[in-house]
Amino acid sequence: MTSLHTTPVRRRRLGVAAAAAGLFATLLMAGPAAATPDPGDAAASRTDVSASQEAEAAAAIRSGEIPGVDEIIHSRNISHLANVPKDALQGLNTDLAFQGKYAFAGNYDGFRIFDISNPKAPRTVAQVLCPGSQNDISVSGNLLFLSTDSSRSDNSCTSTTQPATEKSSWEGMKVFDISDKRNPKYVAAVETACGSHTHTLVPERKNVYVYVSSYSPNETFPDCQPPHDGISVIKVPRKSPEDARIVNFPVLFPDGGNPGGSVNPGVSKTTGCHDITVLPSKDLAAGACMGDGLLFSIKDPENPKIIDRVQDNVNFAFWHSATFNQRADKVVFTDELGGGGAATCNEEIGPKRGADGIYDIVGKGDHRKLVFRSYFKIDRPQADTEVCVAHNGSIIPVKGRDLMVQAWYQGGISVWDFTDSSHPKEIGFFERGPVSTDEVTTAGPWSAYYYNGYIYSNDIAKGFDVLKIDDRRTDPAKQVRTDELNVQTQPDYFDR
């Protein structure tokens, strides 16, 4: 059994500056097929470490500097209420979405639906086998959306892996009817250029627009040809989702985007976007696009318009995701240094890489600009065997403060305050010790989101976690409720 500490056991902290027909789903009766990882959020294969690194990790555990293998620790203001291990779906756990009393959890092998009416005892309602990394997930009304970013033999849920060099291969968006949560039905599929690594919903009354982010074109891939300098926009009619279709492919980088490589060493070449977050109440979107960060208008959802674009060619390797604050005068961008497969929370990497970048939004209308203020990175030491980097998070809705909960893979979950853009600070945390001290293994929270009074996390290896934070700074959020949450479609919590 793992032991529990309610206070930090660290003896030091890192020097981090706070500074359709033929389509069907299979409800699980047997084990799932294997999924194929892709670049960006791909799981690294287990990699042996040197004898000295293994010895250092073991020594750090003995000294209490880091928790033991699978040991759970957390700050006093965090409680760990529940963990639901993986069941039939044994692939990597990925993103989360919420609706009413349900949580929807993506997995490289499909998705799982939990009843979270009792957060201390989440109950599985359904598990759907539908392999295809990433299986990024979101919901709107009776529709569930699932991204496929691995080359498949066809668009069914019984497909197998097939090379992207084959013209008949399929990648893209899948749509399910979830009016019966116990029996989701696969109703539509739309193939998109270079697949769908992530997607973002822009919901309307009659339609749901889907912004599809994908990247890494190749001249040998018939359906993923360079240049790939934009996003696919899909229109899904709510009453006839089988009629879903691509309505635009807006070019976001007419100059080709960040060249990366020899021009900007250590920076990803921009060949598309990794993730987009929209704030529909403000007609705004923020794009994390490999080597570039974007701010754009979505007044016309079929034709997004770029307002500003920024780069950080010193410290940001891979612009991964974005989060607005409630007032829409700040954006937090994350840098997924190492592609989610490397140990980057250590002294060698330092406090500014694999971190968050906090940007103020200044000016008005189409003249608004993104202005860098500071970096934030967890300063709790991690072993060199722990894959750790900034990943998915959400705001905690408190008027007058900018608070966020965020996943850091094996760095665990951080609750932090960026009300002062130039001086962010951590105010709570939860984490497990290393999965292993003799090899680098991808594990830990993929996503950590605040929903209706609780923090929910999808741990890549350990399953679905529920946490509660009790802190005077976050307590007002317990009174805020929303009927649906896709974190990349941020609600306006206070304009209701």
Coordinates of C-alpha atoms in Angstrom, one line a residue:
M1 CA 0.0 0.0 0.0
T2 CA 1.1 3.6 -0.6
S3 CA 1.4 5.9 2.4
L4 CA -0.1 9.4 2.6
H5 CA 1.5 12.6 3.7
T6 CA -0.6 15.8 4.1
T7 CA 2.4 18.1 4.1
P8 CA 5.4 18.3 1.7
V9 CA 8.3 16.0 2.6
R10 CA 10.8 17.9 0.4
R11 CA 14.1 19.1 1.8
R12 CA 14.7 21.5 -1.1
R13 CA 12.8 23.1 -3.9
L14 CA 14.0 23.7 -7.5
G15 CA 15.1 27.2 -8.4
V16 CA 11.9 28.0 -10.2
A17 CA 11.0 31.7 -10.6
A18 CA 7.4 32.1 -9.6
A19 CA 8.7 34.4 -11.9
A20 CA -23.4 7.0 -40.1
A21 CA -24.0 3.9 -42.3
G22 CA -21.3 1.3 -41.6
L23 CA -20.3 3.1 -38.4
F24 CA -20.7 1.5 -35.0
A25 CA -19.2 1.5 -31.5
T26 CA -18.4 -1.6 -29.5
L27 CA -19.5 -1.6 -25.9
L28 CA -16.8 -3.5 -24.2
M29 CA -17.1 -7.2 -23.7
A30 CA -13.5 -8.1 -24.1
G31 CA -10.0 -6.5 -24.0
P32 CA -9.2 -3.6 -26.3
A33 CA -7.0 -3.4 -29.3
A34 CA -3.7 -1.6 -29.0
A35 CA -3.5 2.1 -29.9
T36 CA -0.7 3.7 -31.8
P37 CA 1.0 6.8 -30.2
D38 CA 1.7 9.9 -32.3
P39 CA 4.0 12.9 -31.9
G40 CA 3.2 15.6 -29.5
D41 CA 1.4 13.8 -26.7
A42 CA 2.8 10.4 -27.6
A43 CA 3.9 8.1 -24.8
A44 CA 7.5 7.4 -24.9
S45 CA 8.5 3.8 -24.8
R46 CA 10.0 2.8 -21.5
T47 CA 13.7 3.9 -21.6
D48 CA 16.3 2.6 -19.3
V49 CA 18.3 5.2 -17.3
S50 CA 21.9 5.2 -16.3
A51 CA 23.1 3.5 -13.1
S52 CA 23.9 7.0 -11.6
Q53 CA 20.4 8.3 -12.4
E54 CA 18.8 5.3 -10.8
A55 CA 21.0 5.7 -7.7
E56 CA 20.2 9.4 -7.5
A57 CA 16.4 8.6 -7.6
A58 CA 16.7 6.0 -4.9
A59 CA 18.8 8.3 -2.7
A60 CA 16.2 11.2 -3.2
I61 CA 13.4 8.8 -2.0
R62 CA 15.4 7.7 1.0
S63 CA 16.1 11.3 2.0
G64 CA 12.5 12.3 1.7
E65 CA 13.3 14.7 -1.1
I66 CA 10.8 13.0 -3.4
P67 CA 8.0 10.6 -2.6
G68 CA 8.6 6.9 -2.9
V69 CA 7.4 4.8 -5.9
D70 CA 3.6 5.4 -6.3
E71 CA 3.5 7.1 -2.9
I72 CA 0.9 9.9 -2.7
I73 CA 1.6 13.2 -1.1
H74 CA -0.4 16.5 -1.2
S75 CA -0.6 19.9 0.4
R76 CA -2.8 20.4 3.5
N77 CA -5.6 22.1 1.5
I78 CA -6.0 19.2 -1.0
S79 CA -7.9 16.0 -0.2
H80 CA -7.8 12.8 -2.4
L81 CA -11.3 11.5 -2.5
A82 CA -11.3 8.7 -5.0
N83 CA -9.3 6.8 -7.6
V84 CA -10.9 4.5 -10.2
P85 CA -8.2 2.4 -11.9
K86 CA -8.3 1.5 -15.6
D87 CA -10.7 -1.3 -16.4
A88 CA -11.3 -2.7 -19.9
L89 CA -9.6 0.2 -21.7
Q90 CA -5.9 -0.3 -21.0
G91 CA -4.5 2.4 -23.3
L92 CA -3.2 5.8 -22.2
N93 CA -5.8 7.9 -20.4
T94 CA -6.2 11.3 -22.1
D95 CA -8.6 14.3 -21.8
L96 CA -11.8 14.9 -19.9
A97 CA -15.2 16.5 -20.6
F98 CA -18.2 17.0 -18.3
Q99 CA -22.0 17.2 -18.5
G100 CA -24.4 17.3 -15.6
K101 CA -23.5 14.4 -13.3
Y102 CA -21.3 12.7 -15.9
A103 CA -17.5 12.8 -16.7
F104 CA -16.3 11.6 -20.0
A105 CA -12.7 10.3 -20.1
G106 CA -10.7 9.7 -23.2
N107 CA -8.3 6.8 -23.7
Y108 CA -6.2 5.7 -26.6
D109 CA -8.5 2.7 -26.8
G110 CA -11.8 4.5 -26.7
F111 CA -13.7 6.4 -23.9
R112 CA -15.3 5.8 -20.5
I113 CA -18.3 7.5 -19.0
F114 CA -18.5 8.0 -15.2
D115 CA -21.4 8.9 -13.0
I116 CA -19.9 11.5 -10.6
S117 CA -23.0 12.4 -8.7
N118 CA -21.1 11.1 -5.7
P119 CA -17.6 12.4 -6.2
K120 CA -16.2 10.1 -3.5
A121 CA -17.4 7.1 -5.4
P122 CA -17.5 7.6 -9.2
R123 CA -19.3 4.8 -11.0
T124 CA -18.6 3.5 -14.5
V125 CA -21.7 3.9 -16.8
A126 CA -20.2 2.8 -20.1
Q127 CA -16.8 1.9 -21.7
V128 CA -16.6 2.2 -25.5
L129 CA -13.9 0.5 -27.5
C130 CA -12.9 2.7 -30.4
P131 CA -9.1 2.7 -30.8
G132 CA -7.2 5.6 -32.3
S133 CA -4.9 8.0 -30.5
Q134 CA -5.5 10.6 -29.0
N135 CA -9.2 10.2 -28.6
D136 CA -9.4 13.8 -27.4
I137 CA -12.9 14.1 -26.2
S138 CA -15.7 16.8 -25.8
V139 CA -19.5 16.9 -25.5
S140 CA -22.3 19.2 -26.5
G141 CA -25.9 18.3 -25.8
N142 CA -26.5 14.8 -27.1
L143 CA -23.3 14.7 -29.1
L144 CA -19.9 13.4 -28.1
F145 CA -16.8 14.2 -30.3
L146 CA -13.7 12.1 -30.5
S147 CA -10.4 12.9 -32.2
T148 CA -8.4 10.2 -34.1
D149 CA -4.8 11.1 -34.7
S150 CA -3.4 7.7 -35.8
S151 CA -3.6 6.3 -39.3
R152 CA -6.4 3.6 -39.4
S153 CA -7.6 1.0 -41.9
D154 CA -11.0 2.7 -41.9
N155 CA -13.3 4.9 -39.9
S156 CA -15.0 2.2 -37.8
C157 CA -14.4 1.4 -34.2
T158 CA -12.9 -2.0 -35.2
S159 CA -10.2 -0.5 -37.5
T160 CA -6.6 -1.5 -37.2
T161 CA -3.4 0.5 -37.7
Q162 CA -2.4 1.2 -41.3
P163 CA 0.4 3.3 -42.7
A164 CA -0.4 7.0 -43.5
T165 CA 1.3 6.4 -46.9
E166 CA -1.8 4.4 -47.9
K167 CA -4.4 6.5 -49.6
S168 CA -7.2 4.4 -48.1
S169 CA -6.1 5.2 -44.5
W170 CA -8.4 7.3 -42.3
E171 CA -7.9 9.9 -39.6
G172 CA -10.2 12.6 -38.3
M173 CA -13.3 13.3 -36.2
K174 CA -15.9 10.8 -34.9
V175 CA -19.3 11.8 -33.6
F176 CA -21.4 9.8 -31.1
D177 CA -25.0 10.2 -29.9
I178 CA -24.9 10.0 -26.1
S179 CA -28.6 10.6 -25.4
D180 CA -28.4 7.2 -23.7
K181 CA -25.3 7.4 -21.6
R182 CA -25.3 3.6 -21.2
N183 CA -25.3 2.9 -24.9
P184 CA -23.5 5.6 -26.9
K185 CA -24.0 5.2 -30.7
Y186 CA -21.5 6.1 -33.3
V187 CA -23.3 8.3 -35.9
A188 CA -20.8 10.2 -38.0
A189 CA -17.2 10.5 -39.1
V190 CA -15.3 13.3 -41.0
E191 CA -11.9 12.7 -42.4
T192 CA -9.5 15.7 -41.9
A193 CA -6.1 16.5 -43.3
C194 CA -3.4 15.1 -41.0
G195 CA -6.1 13.6 -38.7
S196 CA -7.3 15.3 -35.5
H197 CA -4.8 15.6 -32.7
T198 CA -7.2 17.7 -30.7
H199 CA -10.4 19.6 -31.4
T200 CA -12.4 22.5 -30.0
L201 CA -16.1 23.1 -30.0
V202 CA -17.8 26.4 -30.9
P203 CA -21.4 25.5 -30.1
E204 CA -24.5 27.3 -31.5
R205 CA -28.2 26.5 -31.1
K206 CA -28.6 24.6 -34.3
N207 CA -25.0 23.6 -35.1
V208 CA -21.7 22.8 -33.4
Y209 CA -18.6 24.0 -35.1
V210 CA -15.5 21.9 -34.5
Y211 CA -12.0 23.4 -34.9
V212 CA -9.6 20.5 -35.7
S213 CA -6.0 20.9 -34.8
S214 CA -3.4 18.6 -36.5
Y215 CA 0.1 18.9 -37.7
S216 CA 3.2 17.2 -39.1
P217 CA 2.5 16.9 -42.8
N218 CA 4.6 14.7 -45.0
E219 CA 4.9 14.6 -48.8
T220 CA 4.6 10.8 -48.6
F221 CA 1.2 11.0 -46.9
P222 CA -1.6 11.4 -49.5
D223 CA -4.0 12.9 -47.0
C224 CA -1.5 15.1 -45.0
Q225 CA 0.4 17.1 -47.6
P226 CA 2.5 20.2 -46.8
P227 CA 2.0 23.1 -46.4
H228 CA -0.4 22.4 -43.6
D229 CA -0.8 26.0 -42.3
G230 CA -4.3 26.0 -40.9
I231 CA -7.1 24.2 -39.2
S232 CA -10.1 22.2 -40.4
V233 CA -13.5 23.7 -39.5
I234 CA -16.3 21.1 -39.3
K235 CA -20.0 22.1 -39.2
V236 CA -22.2 19.5 -37.3
P237 CA -26.0 20.0 -37.4
R238 CA -27.4 19.0 -34.1
K239 CA -30.5 17.4 -35.5
S240 CA -28.6 15.5 -38.3
P241 CA -25.0 14.9 -37.2
E242 CA -24.6 12.4 -40.0
D243 CA -24.5 15.5 -42.3
A244 CA -21.3 16.8 -40.6
R245 CA -18.8 18.2 -43.1
I246 CA -15.8 20.4 -43.5
V247 CA -16.8 24.0 -44.3
N248 CA -13.4 25.7 -44.3
F249 CA -9.7 25.4 -43.9
P250 CA -8.5 28.8 -42.8
V251 CA -4.9 29.6 -43.3
L252 CA -3.4 30.8 -40.0
F253 CA 0.2 31.1 -41.1
P254 CA 0.4 32.7 -44.5
D255 CA 4.2 33.1 -44.0
G256 CA 4.5 29.4 -43.1
G257 CA 4.8 30.0 -39.3
N258 CA 7.9 29.6 -37.1
P259 CA 10.6 27.9 -39.1
G260 CA 12.2 26.3 -36.0
G261 CA 15.2 24.1 -36.7
S262 CA 18.4 25.8 -37.7
V263 CA 16.7 29.2 -37.7
N264 CA 15.4 28.8 -34.1
P265 CA 17.2 25.9 -32.6
G266 CA 15.2 23.8 -30.1
V267 CA 11.9 25.3 -31.3
S268 CA 9.3 23.3 -33.2
K269 CA 8.6 24.2 -36.8
T270 CA 5.0 25.3 -37.1
T271 CA 3.1 22.9 -39.4
G272 CA -0.4 23.4 -37.8
C273 CA -1.8 23.9 -34.3
H274 CA -1.7 21.6 -31.3
D275 CA -4.7 23.0 -29.4
I276 CA -7.1 25.9 -29.5
T277 CA -9.2 27.3 -26.6
V278 CA -12.2 29.5 -27.4
L279 CA -14.1 31.9 -25.1
P280 CA -17.4 32.2 -27.0
S281 CA -18.8 34.9 -24.8
K282 CA -16.0 37.2 -25.9
D283 CA -15.7 35.9 -29.5
L284 CA -12.0 35.1 -28.8
A285 CA -9.7 32.1 -29.3
A286 CA -6.2 31.4 -28.3
G287 CA -4.1 29.0 -30.4
A288 CA -1.1 26.9 -29.2
C289 CA 0.5 26.1 -32.5
M290 CA 3.8 24.4 -32.1
G291 CA 6.2 27.3 -32.6
D292 CA 3.6 30.1 -32.4
G293 CA 1.0 31.5 -30.0
L294 CA -2.1 33.0 -31.5
L295 CA -5.0 35.3 -30.5
F296 CA -7.9 35.4 -32.9
S297 CA -11.5 36.5 -33.3
I298 CA -14.2 33.9 -33.8
K299 CA -17.1 36.4 -34.4
D300 CA -17.6 34.4 -37.6
P301 CA -16.9 30.9 -36.5
E302 CA -16.4 29.6 -40.0
N303 CA -13.8 32.2 -40.7
P304 CA -11.6 32.9 -37.6
K305 CA -9.4 36.1 -38.0
I306 CA -5.9 36.4 -36.5
I307 CA -5.5 39.4 -34.1
D308 CA -2.0 38.8 -32.8
R309 CA 0.8 36.2 -33.0
V310 CA 3.8 35.7 -30.7
Q311 CA 6.8 33.5 -30.5
D312 CA 9.3 32.6 -27.7
N313 CA 12.4 31.3 -29.4
V314 CA 14.4 31.2 -26.2
N315 CA 12.4 29.1 -23.8
F316 CA 9.3 27.6 -25.6
A317 CA 9.9 24.4 -27.6
F318 CA 6.3 23.4 -28.3
W319 CA 3.3 25.6 -27.8
H320 CA 0.8 23.0 -26.4
S321 CA -2.3 24.5 -25.0
A322 CA -3.9 27.8 -23.9
T323 CA -6.2 29.0 -21.1
F324 CA -7.9 32.4 -20.8
N325 CA -8.6 34.0 -17.4
Q326 CA -12.2 34.9 -16.8
R327 CA -11.9 38.6 -17.8
A328 CA -10.2 37.7 -21.0
D329 CA -7.2 40.0 -20.4
K330 CA -4.7 37.2 -19.9
V331 CA -3.7 33.9 -21.6
V332 CA -1.7 31.1 -20.1
F333 CA 0.2 29.1 -22.8
T334 CA 1.9 25.8 -21.9
D335 CA 5.2 24.5 -23.4
E336 CA 5.3 20.7 -23.8
L337 CA 9.1 20.5 -23.9
G338 CA 10.1 16.9 -24.9
G339 CA 6.7 16.1 -26.4
G340 CA 5.3 14.6 -23.2
G341 CA 8.0 12.0 -23.1
A342 CA 10.9 13.5 -21.1
A343 CA 11.9 14.4 -17.6
T344 CA 12.0 18.2 -17.7
C345 CA 11.2 19.2 -14.0
N346 CA 14.8 19.2 -12.8
E347 CA 17.7 21.6 -12.2
E348 CA 19.2 20.8 -15.6
I349 CA 16.2 22.1 -17.5
G350 CA 15.5 25.0 -15.1
P351 CA 12.5 27.1 -14.3
K352 CA 11.7 28.6 -17.7
R353 CA 11.5 25.7 -20.1
G354 CA 8.7 23.1 -20.1
A355 CA 6.7 25.8 -18.2
D356 CA 3.7 28.1 -18.5
G357 CA 4.0 31.5 -20.2
I358 CA 1.7 34.1 -18.9
Y359 CA 0.6 36.8 -21.3
D360 CA -1.5 39.9 -20.7
I361 CA -3.9 40.9 -23.5
V362 CA -3.6 44.7 -23.9
G363 CA -5.5 47.1 -26.2
K364 CA -9.0 46.8 -27.7
G365 CA -10.7 45.0 -30.6
D366 CA -8.5 43.9 -33.5
H367 CA -5.6 45.9 -32.1
R368 CA -5.2 43.8 -29.0
K369 CA -1.7 42.4 -28.4
L370 CA -0.2 39.5 -26.3
V371 CA 2.4 40.9 -23.9
F372 CA 4.6 38.4 -22.0
R373 CA 4.8 38.8 -18.3
S374 CA 6.3 35.7 -16.6
Y375 CA 6.8 32.0 -16.5
F376 CA 5.4 29.6 -14.0
K377 CA 6.7 26.1 -13.3
I378 CA 6.3 23.7 -10.4
D379 CA 9.3 23.9 -8.1
R380 CA 8.8 20.5 -6.5
P381 CA 11.8 18.2 -7.4
Q382 CA 11.1 15.3 -9.7
A383 CA 13.3 12.2 -10.4
D384 CA 15.0 12.0 -13.7
T385 CA 12.8 8.9 -14.4
E386 CA 9.6 11.0 -14.1
V387 CA 8.2 12.4 -17.3
C388 CA 7.1 15.9 -16.2
V389 CA 6.1 19.0 -18.2
A390 CA 3.3 21.6 -18.3
H391 CA 0.1 20.1 -19.6
N392 CA -3.7 20.5 -19.5
G393 CA -5.5 22.6 -16.9
S394 CA -8.5 24.9 -16.3
I395 CA -9.3 28.1 -14.4
I396 CA -11.0 27.9 -11.0
P397 CA -13.9 30.3 -11.1
V398 CA -13.4 33.0 -8.4
K399 CA -14.4 36.6 -9.0
G400 CA -11.5 39.0 -8.8
R401 CA -8.8 36.3 -8.8
D402 CA -7.0 34.3 -11.5
L403 CA -6.6 30.8 -10.2
M404 CA -5.8 27.6 -12.2
V405 CA -5.5 23.9 -11.6
Q406 CA -3.1 22.1 -14.0
A407 CA -1.7 18.7 -14.8
W408 CA 2.1 18.2 -15.0
Y409 CA 2.3 14.5 -15.9
Q410 CA 4.4 12.9 -13.1
G411 CA 4.8 16.3 -11.6
G412 CA 1.2 15.8 -10.4
I413 CA -1.4 18.4 -10.1
S414 CA -0.7 22.1 -9.2
V415 CA -3.2 24.7 -8.0
W416 CA -1.7 28.2 -8.6
D417 CA -2.5 31.9 -8.6
F418 CA -1.7 34.2 -11.5
T419 CA -3.7 37.2 -10.4
D420 CA -0.4 39.1 -10.5
S421 CA 0.8 38.2 -14.0
S422 CA 4.4 38.9 -13.1
H423 CA 4.4 36.9 -9.8
P424 CA 2.5 33.6 -10.1
K425 CA 2.6 31.2 -7.1
E426 CA 1.6 27.7 -6.3
I427 CA -1.0 27.4 -3.5
G428 CA -1.7 23.6 -3.5
F429 CA -0.5 20.3 -5.0
F430 CA -1.1 16.6 -5.3
E431 CA 1.3 14.1 -6.8
R432 CA 2.4 10.4 -6.8
G433 CA 6.0 9.3 -6.6
P434 CA 7.8 7.9 -9.5
V435 CA 6.3 4.9 -11.3
S436 CA 9.8 3.5 -11.6
T437 CA 13.3 4.5 -10.5
D438 CA 15.1 2.5 -13.2
E439 CA 13.4 3.6 -16.4
V440 CA 11.7 6.7 -17.9
T441 CA 7.9 6.0 -18.1
T442 CA 5.1 8.3 -19.2
A443 CA 2.5 8.5 -16.5
G444 CA 0.8 11.0 -14.3
P445 CA -2.2 13.4 -14.9
W446 CA -2.9 14.2 -18.5
S447 CA -5.6 16.6 -17.5
A448 CA -6.7 18.2 -14.2
Y449 CA -9.9 20.3 -14.3
Y450 CA -12.1 22.1 -11.9
Y451 CA -15.8 21.2 -12.3
N452 CA -18.7 22.1 -9.9
G453 CA -16.6 22.1 -6.7
Y454 CA -14.1 19.3 -7.3
I455 CA -10.9 18.7 -9.2
Y456 CA -11.0 15.8 -11.6
S457 CA -7.9 14.2 -13.2
N458 CA -7.3 11.5 -15.8
D459 CA -4.0 9.9 -14.8
I460 CA -2.3 8.3 -17.9
A461 CA -1.5 5.2 -16.0
K462 CA -3.3 5.2 -12.6
G463 CA -6.9 6.0 -13.7
F464 CA -9.5 8.6 -12.8
D465 CA -8.9 10.7 -9.7
V466 CA -11.1 13.0 -7.7
L467 CA -9.7 15.7 -5.4
K468 CA -11.1 18.5 -3.3
I469 CA -9.5 21.8 -2.4
D470 CA -10.4 23.6 0.8
D471 CA -8.8 27.0 0.8
R472 CA -10.2 30.5 1.4
R473 CA -8.8 31.6 -1.9
T474 CA -10.7 28.9 -3.9
D475 CA -13.7 28.4 -1.7
P476 CA -16.0 30.9 -3.5
A477 CA -15.7 28.6 -6.6
K478 CA -17.7 25.9 -4.8
Q479 CA -20.9 28.0 -5.3
V480 CA -20.4 28.2 -9.1
R481 CA -22.1 25.6 -11.2
T482 CA -22.1 24.9 -14.9
D483 CA -24.2 22.3 -16.8
E484 CA -21.5 21.4 -19.2
L485 CA -17.7 21.8 -19.4
N486 CA -15.3 21.3 -22.3
V487 CA -12.3 23.1 -21.0
Q488 CA -11.2 24.2 -24.5
T489 CA -14.6 25.9 -24.8
Q490 CA -14.4 28.1 -21.8
P491 CA -17.7 29.2 -20.2
D492 CA -18.3 32.7 -18.9
Y493 CA -19.0 31.7 -15.3
F494 CA -20.3 35.0 -14.1
D495 CA -22.3 36.4 -17.1
R496 CA -25.4 34.2 -16.7

